[in-house]
CSV table of C-alpha atoms in Angstrom, one decimal:
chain,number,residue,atom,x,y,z
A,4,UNK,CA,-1.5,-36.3,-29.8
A,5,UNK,CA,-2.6,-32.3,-29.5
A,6,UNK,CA,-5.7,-31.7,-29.2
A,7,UNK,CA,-5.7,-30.1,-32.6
A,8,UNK,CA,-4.6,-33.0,-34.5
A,9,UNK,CA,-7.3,-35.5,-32.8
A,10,UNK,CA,-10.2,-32.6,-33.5
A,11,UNK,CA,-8.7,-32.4,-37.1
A,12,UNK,CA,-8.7,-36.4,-37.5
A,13,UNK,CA,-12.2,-36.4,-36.8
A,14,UNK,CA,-13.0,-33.7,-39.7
A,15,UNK,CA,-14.2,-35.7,-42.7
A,16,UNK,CA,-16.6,-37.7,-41.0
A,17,UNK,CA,-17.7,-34.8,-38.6
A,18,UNK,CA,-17.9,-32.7,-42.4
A,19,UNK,CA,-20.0,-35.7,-43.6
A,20,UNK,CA,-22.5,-36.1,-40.7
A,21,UNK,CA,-20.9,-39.5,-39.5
A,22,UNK,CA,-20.1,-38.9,-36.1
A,23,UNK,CA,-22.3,-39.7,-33.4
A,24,UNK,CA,-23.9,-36.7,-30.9
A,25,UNK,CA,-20.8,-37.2,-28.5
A,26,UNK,CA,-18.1,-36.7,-31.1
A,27,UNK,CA,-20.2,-34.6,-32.5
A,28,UNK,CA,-20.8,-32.4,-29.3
A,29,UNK,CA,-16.7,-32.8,-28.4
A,30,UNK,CA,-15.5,-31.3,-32.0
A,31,UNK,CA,-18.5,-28.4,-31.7
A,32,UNK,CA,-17.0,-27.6,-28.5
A,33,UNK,CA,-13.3,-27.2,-29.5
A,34,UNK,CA,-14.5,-25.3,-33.1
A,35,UNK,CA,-16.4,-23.2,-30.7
A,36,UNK,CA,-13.4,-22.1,-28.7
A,37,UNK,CA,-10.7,-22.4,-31.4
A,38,UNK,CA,-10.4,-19.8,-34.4
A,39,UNK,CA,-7.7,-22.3,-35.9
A,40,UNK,CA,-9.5,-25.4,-36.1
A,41,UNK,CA,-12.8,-23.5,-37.6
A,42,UNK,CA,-10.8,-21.9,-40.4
A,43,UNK,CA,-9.3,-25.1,-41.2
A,44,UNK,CA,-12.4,-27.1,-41.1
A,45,UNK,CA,-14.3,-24.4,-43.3
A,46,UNK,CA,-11.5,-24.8,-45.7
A,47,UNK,CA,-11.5,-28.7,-45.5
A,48,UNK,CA,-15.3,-28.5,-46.3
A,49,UNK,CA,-14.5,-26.5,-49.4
A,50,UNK,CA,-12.6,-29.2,-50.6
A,51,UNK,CA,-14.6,-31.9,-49.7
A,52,UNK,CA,-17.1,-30.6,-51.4
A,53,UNK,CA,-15.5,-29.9,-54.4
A,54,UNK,CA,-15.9,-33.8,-54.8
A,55,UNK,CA,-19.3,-33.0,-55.7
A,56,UNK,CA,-17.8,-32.0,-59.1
A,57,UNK,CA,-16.8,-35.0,-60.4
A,58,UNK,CA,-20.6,-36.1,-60.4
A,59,UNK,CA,-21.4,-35.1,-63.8
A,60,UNK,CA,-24.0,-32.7,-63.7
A,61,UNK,CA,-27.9,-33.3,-65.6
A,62,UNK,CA,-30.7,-31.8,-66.4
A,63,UNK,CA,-33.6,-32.6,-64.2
A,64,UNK,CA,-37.4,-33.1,-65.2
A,65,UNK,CA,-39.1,-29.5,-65.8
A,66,UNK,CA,-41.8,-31.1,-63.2
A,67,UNK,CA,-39.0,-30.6,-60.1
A,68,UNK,CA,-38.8,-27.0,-60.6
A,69,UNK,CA,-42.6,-26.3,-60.3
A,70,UNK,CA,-42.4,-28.7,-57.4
A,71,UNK,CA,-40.0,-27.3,-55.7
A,72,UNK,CA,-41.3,-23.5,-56.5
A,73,UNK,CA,-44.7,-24.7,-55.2
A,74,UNK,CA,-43.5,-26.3,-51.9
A,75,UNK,CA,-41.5,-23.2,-51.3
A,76,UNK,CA,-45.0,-20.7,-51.9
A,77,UNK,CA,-47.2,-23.2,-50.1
A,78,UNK,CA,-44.8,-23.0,-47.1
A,79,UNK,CA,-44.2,-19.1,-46.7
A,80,UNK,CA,-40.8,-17.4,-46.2
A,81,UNK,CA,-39.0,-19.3,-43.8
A,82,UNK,CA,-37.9,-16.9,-40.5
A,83,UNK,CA,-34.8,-15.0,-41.2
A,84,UNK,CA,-32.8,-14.1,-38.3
A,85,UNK,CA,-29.8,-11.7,-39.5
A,86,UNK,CA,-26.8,-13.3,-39.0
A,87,UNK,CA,-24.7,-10.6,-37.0
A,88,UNK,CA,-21.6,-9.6,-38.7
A,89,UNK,CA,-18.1,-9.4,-37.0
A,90,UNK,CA,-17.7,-5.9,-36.8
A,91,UNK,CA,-21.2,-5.2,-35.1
A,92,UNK,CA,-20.0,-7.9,-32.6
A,93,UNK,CA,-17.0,-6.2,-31.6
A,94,UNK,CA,-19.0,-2.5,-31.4
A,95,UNK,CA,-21.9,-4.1,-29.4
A,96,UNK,CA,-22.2,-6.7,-26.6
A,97,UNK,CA,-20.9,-9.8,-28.1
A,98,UNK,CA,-23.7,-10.9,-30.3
A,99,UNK,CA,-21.4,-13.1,-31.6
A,100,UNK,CA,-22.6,-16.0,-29.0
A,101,UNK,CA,-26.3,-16.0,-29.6
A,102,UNK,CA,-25.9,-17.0,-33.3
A,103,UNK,CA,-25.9,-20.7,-32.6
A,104,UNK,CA,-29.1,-20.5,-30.2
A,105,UNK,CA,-30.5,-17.8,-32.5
A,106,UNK,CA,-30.7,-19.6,-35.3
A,107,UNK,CA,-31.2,-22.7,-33.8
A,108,UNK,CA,-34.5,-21.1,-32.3
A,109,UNK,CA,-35.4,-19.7,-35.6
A,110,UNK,CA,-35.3,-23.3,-37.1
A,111,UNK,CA,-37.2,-24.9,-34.1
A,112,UNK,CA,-40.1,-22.0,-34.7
A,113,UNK,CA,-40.0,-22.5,-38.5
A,114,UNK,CA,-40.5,-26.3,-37.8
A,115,UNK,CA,-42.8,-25.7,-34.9
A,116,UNK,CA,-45.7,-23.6,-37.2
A,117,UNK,CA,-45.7,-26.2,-39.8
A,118,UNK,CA,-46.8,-29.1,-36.7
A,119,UNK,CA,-49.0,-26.6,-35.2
A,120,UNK,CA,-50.9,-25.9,-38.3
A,121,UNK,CA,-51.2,-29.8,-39.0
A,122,UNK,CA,-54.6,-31.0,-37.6
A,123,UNK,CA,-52.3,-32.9,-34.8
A,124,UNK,CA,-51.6,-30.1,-32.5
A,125,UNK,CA,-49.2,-30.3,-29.7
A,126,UNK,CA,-50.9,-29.5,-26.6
A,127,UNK,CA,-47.7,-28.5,-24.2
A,128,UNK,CA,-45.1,-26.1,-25.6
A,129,UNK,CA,-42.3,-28.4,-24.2
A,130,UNK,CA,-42.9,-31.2,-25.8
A,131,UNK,CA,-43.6,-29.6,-29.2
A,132,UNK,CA,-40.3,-28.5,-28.7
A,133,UNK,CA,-38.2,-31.3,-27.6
A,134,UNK,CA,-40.0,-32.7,-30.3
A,135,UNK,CA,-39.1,-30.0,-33.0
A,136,UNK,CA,-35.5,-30.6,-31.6
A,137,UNK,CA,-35.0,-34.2,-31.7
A,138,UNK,CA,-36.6,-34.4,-35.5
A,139,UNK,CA,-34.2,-31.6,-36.7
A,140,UNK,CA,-31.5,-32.3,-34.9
A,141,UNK,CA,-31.2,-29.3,-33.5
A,142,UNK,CA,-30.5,-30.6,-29.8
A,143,UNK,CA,-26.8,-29.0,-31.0
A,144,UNK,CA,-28.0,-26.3,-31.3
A,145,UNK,CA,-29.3,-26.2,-27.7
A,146,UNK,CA,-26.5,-28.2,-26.4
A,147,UNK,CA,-23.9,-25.1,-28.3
A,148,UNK,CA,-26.4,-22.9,-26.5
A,149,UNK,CA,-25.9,-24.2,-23.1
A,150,UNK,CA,-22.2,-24.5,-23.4
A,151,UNK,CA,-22.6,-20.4,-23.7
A,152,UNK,CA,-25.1,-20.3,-20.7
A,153,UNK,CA,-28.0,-19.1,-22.5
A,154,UNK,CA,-31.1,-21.0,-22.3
A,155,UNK,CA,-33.5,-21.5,-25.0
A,156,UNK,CA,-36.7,-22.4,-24.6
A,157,UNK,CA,-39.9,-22.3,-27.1
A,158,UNK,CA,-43.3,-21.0,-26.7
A,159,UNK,CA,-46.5,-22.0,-28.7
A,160,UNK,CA,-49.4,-19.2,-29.1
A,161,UNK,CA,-53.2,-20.1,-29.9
A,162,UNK,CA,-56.3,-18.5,-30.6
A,163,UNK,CA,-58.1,-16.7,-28.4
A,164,UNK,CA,-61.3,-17.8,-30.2
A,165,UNK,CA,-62.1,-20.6,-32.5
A,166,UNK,CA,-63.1,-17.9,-35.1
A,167,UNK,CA,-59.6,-17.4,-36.4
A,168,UNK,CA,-57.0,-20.8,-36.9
A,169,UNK,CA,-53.8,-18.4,-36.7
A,170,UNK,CA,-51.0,-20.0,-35.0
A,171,UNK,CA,-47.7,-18.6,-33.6
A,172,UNK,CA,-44.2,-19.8,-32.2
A,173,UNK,CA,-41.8,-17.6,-30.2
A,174,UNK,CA,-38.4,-18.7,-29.6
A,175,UNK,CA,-36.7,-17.2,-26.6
A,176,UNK,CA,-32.9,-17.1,-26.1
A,177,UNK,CA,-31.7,-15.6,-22.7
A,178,UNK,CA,-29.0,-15.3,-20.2
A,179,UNK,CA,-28.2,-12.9,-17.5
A,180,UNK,CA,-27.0,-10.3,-19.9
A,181,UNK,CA,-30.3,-10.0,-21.7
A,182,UNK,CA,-31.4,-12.0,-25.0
A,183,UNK,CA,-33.5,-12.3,-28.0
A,184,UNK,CA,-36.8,-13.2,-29.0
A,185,UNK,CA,-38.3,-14.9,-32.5
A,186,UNK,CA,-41.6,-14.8,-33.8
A,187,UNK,CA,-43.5,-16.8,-36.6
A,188,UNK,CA,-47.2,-15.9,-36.8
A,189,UNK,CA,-49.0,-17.6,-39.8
A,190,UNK,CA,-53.1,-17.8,-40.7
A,191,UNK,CA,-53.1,-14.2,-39.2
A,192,UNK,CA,-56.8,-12.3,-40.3
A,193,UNK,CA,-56.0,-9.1,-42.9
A,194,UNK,CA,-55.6,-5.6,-40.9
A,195,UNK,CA,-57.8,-2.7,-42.2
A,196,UNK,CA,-56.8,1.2,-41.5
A,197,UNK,CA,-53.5,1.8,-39.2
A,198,UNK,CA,-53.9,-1.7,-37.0
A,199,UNK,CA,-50.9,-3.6,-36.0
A,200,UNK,CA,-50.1,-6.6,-34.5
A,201,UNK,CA,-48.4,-6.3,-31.4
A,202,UNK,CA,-46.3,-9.0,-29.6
A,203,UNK,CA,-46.7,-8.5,-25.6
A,204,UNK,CA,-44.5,-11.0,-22.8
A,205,UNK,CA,-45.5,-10.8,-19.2
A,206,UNK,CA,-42.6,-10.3,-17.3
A,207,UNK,CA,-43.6,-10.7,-13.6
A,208,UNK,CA,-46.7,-10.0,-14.0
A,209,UNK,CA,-46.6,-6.9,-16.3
A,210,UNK,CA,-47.3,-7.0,-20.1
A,211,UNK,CA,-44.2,-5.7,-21.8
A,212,UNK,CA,-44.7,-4.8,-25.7
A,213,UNK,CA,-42.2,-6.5,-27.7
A,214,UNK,CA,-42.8,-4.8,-30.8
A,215,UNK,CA,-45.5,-5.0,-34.1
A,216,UNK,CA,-45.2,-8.0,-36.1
A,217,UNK,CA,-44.0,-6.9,-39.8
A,218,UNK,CA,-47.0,-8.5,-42.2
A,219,UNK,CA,-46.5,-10.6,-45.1
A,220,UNK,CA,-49.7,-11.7,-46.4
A,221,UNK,CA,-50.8,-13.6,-44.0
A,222,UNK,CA,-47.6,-14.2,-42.1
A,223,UNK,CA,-46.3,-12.3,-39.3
A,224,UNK,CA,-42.7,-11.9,-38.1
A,225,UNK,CA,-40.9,-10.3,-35.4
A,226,UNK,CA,-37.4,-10.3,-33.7
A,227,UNK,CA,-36.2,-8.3,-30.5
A,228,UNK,CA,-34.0,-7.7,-27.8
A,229,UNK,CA,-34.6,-8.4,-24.5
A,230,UNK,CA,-33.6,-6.2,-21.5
A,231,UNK,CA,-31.0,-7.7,-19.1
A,232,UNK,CA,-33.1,-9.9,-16.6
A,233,UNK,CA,-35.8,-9.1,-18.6
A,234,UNK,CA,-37.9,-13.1,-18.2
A,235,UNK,CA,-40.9,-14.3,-21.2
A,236,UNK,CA,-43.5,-16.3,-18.9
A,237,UNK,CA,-45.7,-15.9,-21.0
A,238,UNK,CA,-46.6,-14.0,-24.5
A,239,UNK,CA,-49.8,-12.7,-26.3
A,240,UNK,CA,-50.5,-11.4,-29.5
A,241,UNK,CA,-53.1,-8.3,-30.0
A,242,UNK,CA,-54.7,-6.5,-32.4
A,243,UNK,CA,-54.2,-2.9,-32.0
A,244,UNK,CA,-56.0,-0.1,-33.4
A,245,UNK,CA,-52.7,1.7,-34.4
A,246,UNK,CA,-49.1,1.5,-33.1
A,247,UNK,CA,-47.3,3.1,-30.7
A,248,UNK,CA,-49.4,1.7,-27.3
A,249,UNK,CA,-47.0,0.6,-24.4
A,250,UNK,CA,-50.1,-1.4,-23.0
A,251,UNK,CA,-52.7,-3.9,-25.2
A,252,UNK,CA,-55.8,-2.0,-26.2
A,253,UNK,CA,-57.2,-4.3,-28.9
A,254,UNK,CA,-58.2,-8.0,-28.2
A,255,UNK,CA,-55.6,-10.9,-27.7
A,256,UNK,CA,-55.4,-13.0,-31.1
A,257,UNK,CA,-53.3,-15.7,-29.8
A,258,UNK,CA,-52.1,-16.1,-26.3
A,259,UNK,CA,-49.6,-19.0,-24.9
A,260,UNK,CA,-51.7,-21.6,-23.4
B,25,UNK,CA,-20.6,-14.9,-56.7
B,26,UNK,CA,-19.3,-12.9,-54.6
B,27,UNK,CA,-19.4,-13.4,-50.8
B,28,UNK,CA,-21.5,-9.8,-50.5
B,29,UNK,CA,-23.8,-11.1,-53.3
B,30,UNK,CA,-24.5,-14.9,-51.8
B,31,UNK,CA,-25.8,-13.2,-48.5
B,32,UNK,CA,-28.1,-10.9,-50.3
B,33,UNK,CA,-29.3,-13.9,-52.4
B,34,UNK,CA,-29.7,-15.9,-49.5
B,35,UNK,CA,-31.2,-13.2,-47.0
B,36,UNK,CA,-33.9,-12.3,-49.8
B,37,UNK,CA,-34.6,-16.3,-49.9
B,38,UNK,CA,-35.3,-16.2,-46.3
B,39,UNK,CA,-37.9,-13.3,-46.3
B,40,UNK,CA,-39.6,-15.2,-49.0
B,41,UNK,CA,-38.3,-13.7,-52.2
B,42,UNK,CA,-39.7,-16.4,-54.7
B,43,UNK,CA,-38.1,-14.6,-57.8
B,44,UNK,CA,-34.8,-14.8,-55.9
B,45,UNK,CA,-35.4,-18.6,-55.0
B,46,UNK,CA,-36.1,-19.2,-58.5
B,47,UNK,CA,-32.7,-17.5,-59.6
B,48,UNK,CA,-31.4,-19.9,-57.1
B,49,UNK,CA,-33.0,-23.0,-58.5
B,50,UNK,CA,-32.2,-22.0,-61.9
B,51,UNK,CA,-28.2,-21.9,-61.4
B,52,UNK,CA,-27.8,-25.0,-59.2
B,53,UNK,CA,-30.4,-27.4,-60.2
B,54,UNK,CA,-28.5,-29.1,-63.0
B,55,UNK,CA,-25.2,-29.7,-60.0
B,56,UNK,CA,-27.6,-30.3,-57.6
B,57,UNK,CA,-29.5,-33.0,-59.4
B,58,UNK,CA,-26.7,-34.7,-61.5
B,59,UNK,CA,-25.2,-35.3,-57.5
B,60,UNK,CA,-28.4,-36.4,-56.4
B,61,UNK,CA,-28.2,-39.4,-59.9
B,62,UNK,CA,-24.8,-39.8,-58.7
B,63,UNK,CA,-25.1,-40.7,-55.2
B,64,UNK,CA,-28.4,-42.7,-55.6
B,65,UNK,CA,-28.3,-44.1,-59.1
B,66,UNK,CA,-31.7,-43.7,-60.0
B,67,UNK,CA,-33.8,-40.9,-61.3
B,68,UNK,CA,-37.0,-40.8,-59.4
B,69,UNK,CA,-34.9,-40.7,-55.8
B,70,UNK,CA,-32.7,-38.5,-57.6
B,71,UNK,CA,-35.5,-36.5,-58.9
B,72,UNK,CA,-36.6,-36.8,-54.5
B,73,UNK,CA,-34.0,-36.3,-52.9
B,74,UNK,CA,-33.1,-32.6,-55.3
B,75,UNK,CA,-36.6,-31.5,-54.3
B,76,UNK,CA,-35.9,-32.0,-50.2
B,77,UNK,CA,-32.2,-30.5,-51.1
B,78,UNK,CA,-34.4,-27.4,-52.5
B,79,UNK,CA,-36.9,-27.2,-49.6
B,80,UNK,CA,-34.0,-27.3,-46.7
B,81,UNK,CA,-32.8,-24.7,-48.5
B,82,UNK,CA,-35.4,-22.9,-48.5
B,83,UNK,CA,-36.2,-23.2,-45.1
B,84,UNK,CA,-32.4,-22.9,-44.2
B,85,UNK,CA,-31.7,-19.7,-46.2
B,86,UNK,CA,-31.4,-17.3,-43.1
B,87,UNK,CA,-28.2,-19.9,-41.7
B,88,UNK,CA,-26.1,-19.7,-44.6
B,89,UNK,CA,-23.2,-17.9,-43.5
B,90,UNK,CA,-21.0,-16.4,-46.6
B,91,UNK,CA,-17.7,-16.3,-43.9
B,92,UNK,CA,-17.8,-20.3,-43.7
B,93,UNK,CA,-17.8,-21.1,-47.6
B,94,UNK,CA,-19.3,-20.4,-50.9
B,95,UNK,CA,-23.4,-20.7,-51.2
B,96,UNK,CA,-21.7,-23.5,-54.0
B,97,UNK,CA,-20.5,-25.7,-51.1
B,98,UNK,CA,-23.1,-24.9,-49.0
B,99,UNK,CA,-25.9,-26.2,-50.9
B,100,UNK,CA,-24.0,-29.2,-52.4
B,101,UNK,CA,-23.1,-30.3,-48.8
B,102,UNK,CA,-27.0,-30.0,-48.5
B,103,UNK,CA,-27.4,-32.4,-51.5
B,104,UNK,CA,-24.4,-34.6,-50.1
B,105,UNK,CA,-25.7,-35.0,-46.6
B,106,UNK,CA,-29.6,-35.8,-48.2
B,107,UNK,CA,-28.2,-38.4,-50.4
B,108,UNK,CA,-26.6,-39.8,-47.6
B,109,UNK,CA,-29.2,-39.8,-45.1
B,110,UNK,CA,-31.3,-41.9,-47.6
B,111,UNK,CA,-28.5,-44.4,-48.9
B,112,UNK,CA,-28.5,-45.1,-44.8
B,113,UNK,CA,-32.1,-45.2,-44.4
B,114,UNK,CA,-32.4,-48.0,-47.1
B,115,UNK,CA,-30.8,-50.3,-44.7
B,116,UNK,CA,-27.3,-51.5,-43.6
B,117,UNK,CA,-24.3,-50.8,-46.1
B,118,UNK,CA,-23.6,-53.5,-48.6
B,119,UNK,CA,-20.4,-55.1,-47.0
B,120,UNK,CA,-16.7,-53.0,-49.0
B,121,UNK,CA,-16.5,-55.3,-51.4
B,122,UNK,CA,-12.8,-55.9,-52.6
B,123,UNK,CA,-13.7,-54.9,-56.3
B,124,UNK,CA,-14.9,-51.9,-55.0
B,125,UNK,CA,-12.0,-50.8,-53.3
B,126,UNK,CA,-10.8,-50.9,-57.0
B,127,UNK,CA,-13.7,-49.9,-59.1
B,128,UNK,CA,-14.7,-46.8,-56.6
B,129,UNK,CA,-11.9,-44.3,-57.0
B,130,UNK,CA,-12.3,-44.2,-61.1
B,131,UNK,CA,-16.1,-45.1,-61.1
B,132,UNK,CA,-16.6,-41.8,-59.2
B,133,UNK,CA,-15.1,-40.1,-62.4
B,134,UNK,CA,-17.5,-39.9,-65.3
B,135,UNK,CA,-15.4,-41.6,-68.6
B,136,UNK,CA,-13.4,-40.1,-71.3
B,137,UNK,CA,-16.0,-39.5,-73.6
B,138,UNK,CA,-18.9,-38.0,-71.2
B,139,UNK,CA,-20.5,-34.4,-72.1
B,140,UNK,CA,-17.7,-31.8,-71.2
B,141,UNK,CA,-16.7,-31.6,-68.3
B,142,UNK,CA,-16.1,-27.9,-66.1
B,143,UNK,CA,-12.9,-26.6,-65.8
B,144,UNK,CA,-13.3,-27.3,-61.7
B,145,UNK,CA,-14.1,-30.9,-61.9
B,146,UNK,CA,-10.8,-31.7,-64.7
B,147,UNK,CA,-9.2,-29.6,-61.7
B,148,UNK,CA,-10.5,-31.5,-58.5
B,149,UNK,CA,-10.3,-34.6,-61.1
B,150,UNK,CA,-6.2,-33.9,-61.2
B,151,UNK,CA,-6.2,-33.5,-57.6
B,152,UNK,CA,-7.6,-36.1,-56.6
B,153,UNK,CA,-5.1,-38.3,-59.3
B,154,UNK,CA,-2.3,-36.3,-57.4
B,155,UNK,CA,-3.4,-37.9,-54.1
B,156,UNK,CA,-1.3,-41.4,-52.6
B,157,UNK,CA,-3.9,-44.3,-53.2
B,158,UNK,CA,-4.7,-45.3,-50.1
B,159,UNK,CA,-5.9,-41.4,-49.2
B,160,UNK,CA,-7.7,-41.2,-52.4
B,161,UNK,CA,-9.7,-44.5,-51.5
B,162,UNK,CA,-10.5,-43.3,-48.1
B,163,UNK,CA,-12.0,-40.2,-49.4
B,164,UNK,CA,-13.8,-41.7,-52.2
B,165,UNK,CA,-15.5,-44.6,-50.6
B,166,UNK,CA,-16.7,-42.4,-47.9
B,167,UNK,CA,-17.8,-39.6,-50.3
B,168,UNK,CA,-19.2,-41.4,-53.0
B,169,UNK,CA,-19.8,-44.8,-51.6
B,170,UNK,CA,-21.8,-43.4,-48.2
B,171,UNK,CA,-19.1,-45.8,-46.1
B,172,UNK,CA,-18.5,-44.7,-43.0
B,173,UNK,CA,-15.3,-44.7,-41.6
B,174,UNK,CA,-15.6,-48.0,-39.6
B,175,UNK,CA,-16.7,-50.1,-42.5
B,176,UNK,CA,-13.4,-48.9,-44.6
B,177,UNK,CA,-11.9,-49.8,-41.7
B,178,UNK,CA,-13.5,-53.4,-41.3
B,179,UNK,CA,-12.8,-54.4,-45.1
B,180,UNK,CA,-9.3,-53.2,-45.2
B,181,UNK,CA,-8.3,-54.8,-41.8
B,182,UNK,CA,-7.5,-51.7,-41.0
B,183,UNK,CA,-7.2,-49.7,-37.4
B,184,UNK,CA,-10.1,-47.2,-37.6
B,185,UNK,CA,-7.6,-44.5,-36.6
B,186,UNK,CA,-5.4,-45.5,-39.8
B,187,UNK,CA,-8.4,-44.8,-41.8
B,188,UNK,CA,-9.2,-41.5,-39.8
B,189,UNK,CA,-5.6,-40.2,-40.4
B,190,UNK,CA,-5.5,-41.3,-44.2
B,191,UNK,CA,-8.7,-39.3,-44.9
B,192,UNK,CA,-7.6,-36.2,-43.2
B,193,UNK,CA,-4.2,-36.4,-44.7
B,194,UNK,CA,-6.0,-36.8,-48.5
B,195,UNK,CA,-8.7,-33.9,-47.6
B,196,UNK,CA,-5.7,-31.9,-46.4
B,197,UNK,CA,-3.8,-32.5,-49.4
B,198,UNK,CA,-6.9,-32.1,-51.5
B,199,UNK,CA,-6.8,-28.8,-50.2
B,200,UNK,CA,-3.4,-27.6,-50.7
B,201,UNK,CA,-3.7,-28.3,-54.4
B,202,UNK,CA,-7.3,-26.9,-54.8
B,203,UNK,CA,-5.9,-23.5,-53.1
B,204,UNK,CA,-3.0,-24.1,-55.5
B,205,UNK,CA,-4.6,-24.0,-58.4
B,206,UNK,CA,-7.2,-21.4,-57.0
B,207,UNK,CA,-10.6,-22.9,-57.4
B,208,UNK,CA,-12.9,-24.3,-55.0
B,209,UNK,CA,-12.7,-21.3,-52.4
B,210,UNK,CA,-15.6,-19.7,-54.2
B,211,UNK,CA,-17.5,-21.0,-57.1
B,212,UNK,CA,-20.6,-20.1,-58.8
B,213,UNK,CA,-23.8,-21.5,-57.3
């Protein structure tokens, strides 16, 4: 049987999440690879879902809808990496093959603030994020990521102080060709006059600024490209009195631990 | 909606746009919900499962991605996959049962004289008539009944791959007639 037809056998239950992580892993890899397949499974997916509309539909309790507005305020905008389109992908370096780790990242940092702001703090940023991983199943998204040769790996920034309970997650996506970095900075103390935020990574030794946080209440995101070879040992965040500094001059908020 | 529009919907979501994600809520909670009572029969997990459905999305808004389907499909495979997950968690499958295999296909159809229906579902509803039975069962006992394929398999005394092949062939087929017919590619979330 071609390849093609055994991948394509496997579609409904891959489409319902019923294969196990090595099917799963096996079909990833051929949709990854094979513009054929993907089209046909986006279009099988269309149809399976269109099941859905035989379920007649009903109006649910008015309660839901303040529930679900409330969870959604109490848990601050979730971190939005820009998907890439296709025709920045062909002008550029093909940013096509860091969506998977991208996003994947993006997810693991969303997750990531949530269990660092609950009282049971994870001490080692590797284990918060195997942890992250494993509960949101986003070891795919590693595993797609290392199929592509980019590594992903997580960082966890804390206080400085015990004044301030800010917390912040940076994912990092590299390979040899550069890579990207995402931020999610929550509990972070009001700015007065022209301060910024500033994201610096120490790469071999040097502090490197990654760019001011954009504030949203009293969230703070950033995303950014890293320079070819360029390597994240290690991150801070300062407060600085205005933007524009290519080395910290306020104090470190949060640091990685 | 159109493609252009779902993104900007979905990228405001991301970046926190609460009026957005209250548009959002407002024109898929009803399909989102009724799916929910569907799949788990009762309304407090229904009323459960559609707020998690709401929160993932939420907190998945930034991964929708309008070039693999409509925000429709995306959010209702969402709901599907929730409904699922918690069918499983409440323990091992009830064995097929042979009356099921019979009851299944038209029990996933609400009767006759149920509120009107959309013109999609009378559509997807004459698609999935048009299917051969045995495709038709495989597709509804995994979709509505939350069997996996080797329990379809078991009950039928049926090879596994038989069952793999008759549910491709029926979603394949359920395809051709939805593009057909022209729905399904992109409905209104």
């Amino acid at each position: 049987m071609a390849m093609h037809e055994r991948i394509l056998d496997d579609a409904p239950a891959y489409l319902l999440g019923e294969l196990d992580a090595g099917a799963r892993a096996t079909v990833e890899a051929h949709l990854a690879t094979c513009t054929q397949c993907r089209a046909e499974f986006a279009q099988l997916g269309e149809a399976l879902a269109s099941l859905a509309n035989l379920a007649p539909e009903a109006e649910p309790p008015d309660r839901l809808r303040a529930a679900v507005m409330a969870a959604a305020e109490r848990e601050g905008p979730a971190l939005a990496i820009p998907l890439v389109t296709p025709s920045r992908a062909r002008r550029q370096v093909d940013w096509g093959r860091w969506i998977p780790a991208v996003v994947a990242a993006a997810a693991a940092v969303a997750f990531a603030v949530q269990a660092s702001a609950a009282a049971a703090r994870v001490r080692t940023a590797e284990a918060a994020y195997h942890r992250v991983l494993a509960a949101n199943g986003l070891l795919q998204g590693q595993l797609a990521a290392a199929q592509r040769g980019i590594a992903l790996s997580l960082l966890q920034l804390e206080p400085t102080s015990s004044q301030t309970s800010a917390v912040a997650s940076l994912a990092v996506a590299s390979d040899a060709d550069g890579g990207r970095v995402a931020l999610v900075a929550r509990g972070l103390q009001p700015l007065e006059g022209r301060e910024v935020y500033q994201l610096w990574y120490l790469n071999g030794g040097a502090p490197v600024s990654a760019g001011v946080l954009q504030i949203s209440g009293t969230t703070g995101h950033l995303q950014a490209s890293l320079r070819p070879g360029a390597r994240v040992d290690a991150a801070a965040i300062s407060r600085e009195p205005q933007p524009g500094d290519t080395e910290p001059k306020g104090p470190i908020i949060l640091e990685t631990a | 909606m159109a493609a252009a529009d779902e993104a900007a919907t979905m990228r405001a979501v991301a970046s926190g746009d609460l009026e957005a994600y209250g548009a959002l809520y407002a024109s898929s909670a009803r399909v989102v919900y009724g799916l929910c009572l569907r799949l788990l029969g009762e309304a407090g997990a229904a009323e459960d499962a559609a707020q998690e459905v709401f929160l993932k999305v939420w907190r998945g808004a930034a991964r929708f991605d309008p070039e693999r389907g409509s925000l429709r499909t995306w959010i209702l495979a969402i709901t599907h996959r929730e409904c699922l997950d918690r069918l499983r968690a409440r323990g091992p499958a009830a064995p097929v049962r042979p009356e099921d295999l019979d009851l299944l296909p038209d029990s996933a159809m609400p009767p006759e004289d149920e509120a009107v229906r959309s013109a999609e579902a009378e559509c997807v509803r004459a698609a999935l008539a048009s299917l051969r039975p045995e495709q038709r069962r495989a597709l509804t006992l995994m979709y509505f009944g939350g069997y996996s394929q080797s329990e379809i398999a078991l009950a039928l005394h049926l090879p596994l791959g038989t069952v793999k092949s008759r549910a491709r062939l029926g979603l394949q087929a359920l395809r051709r007639w939805m593009q057909a017919e022209g729905v399904g590619a992109r409905g209104d979330a």
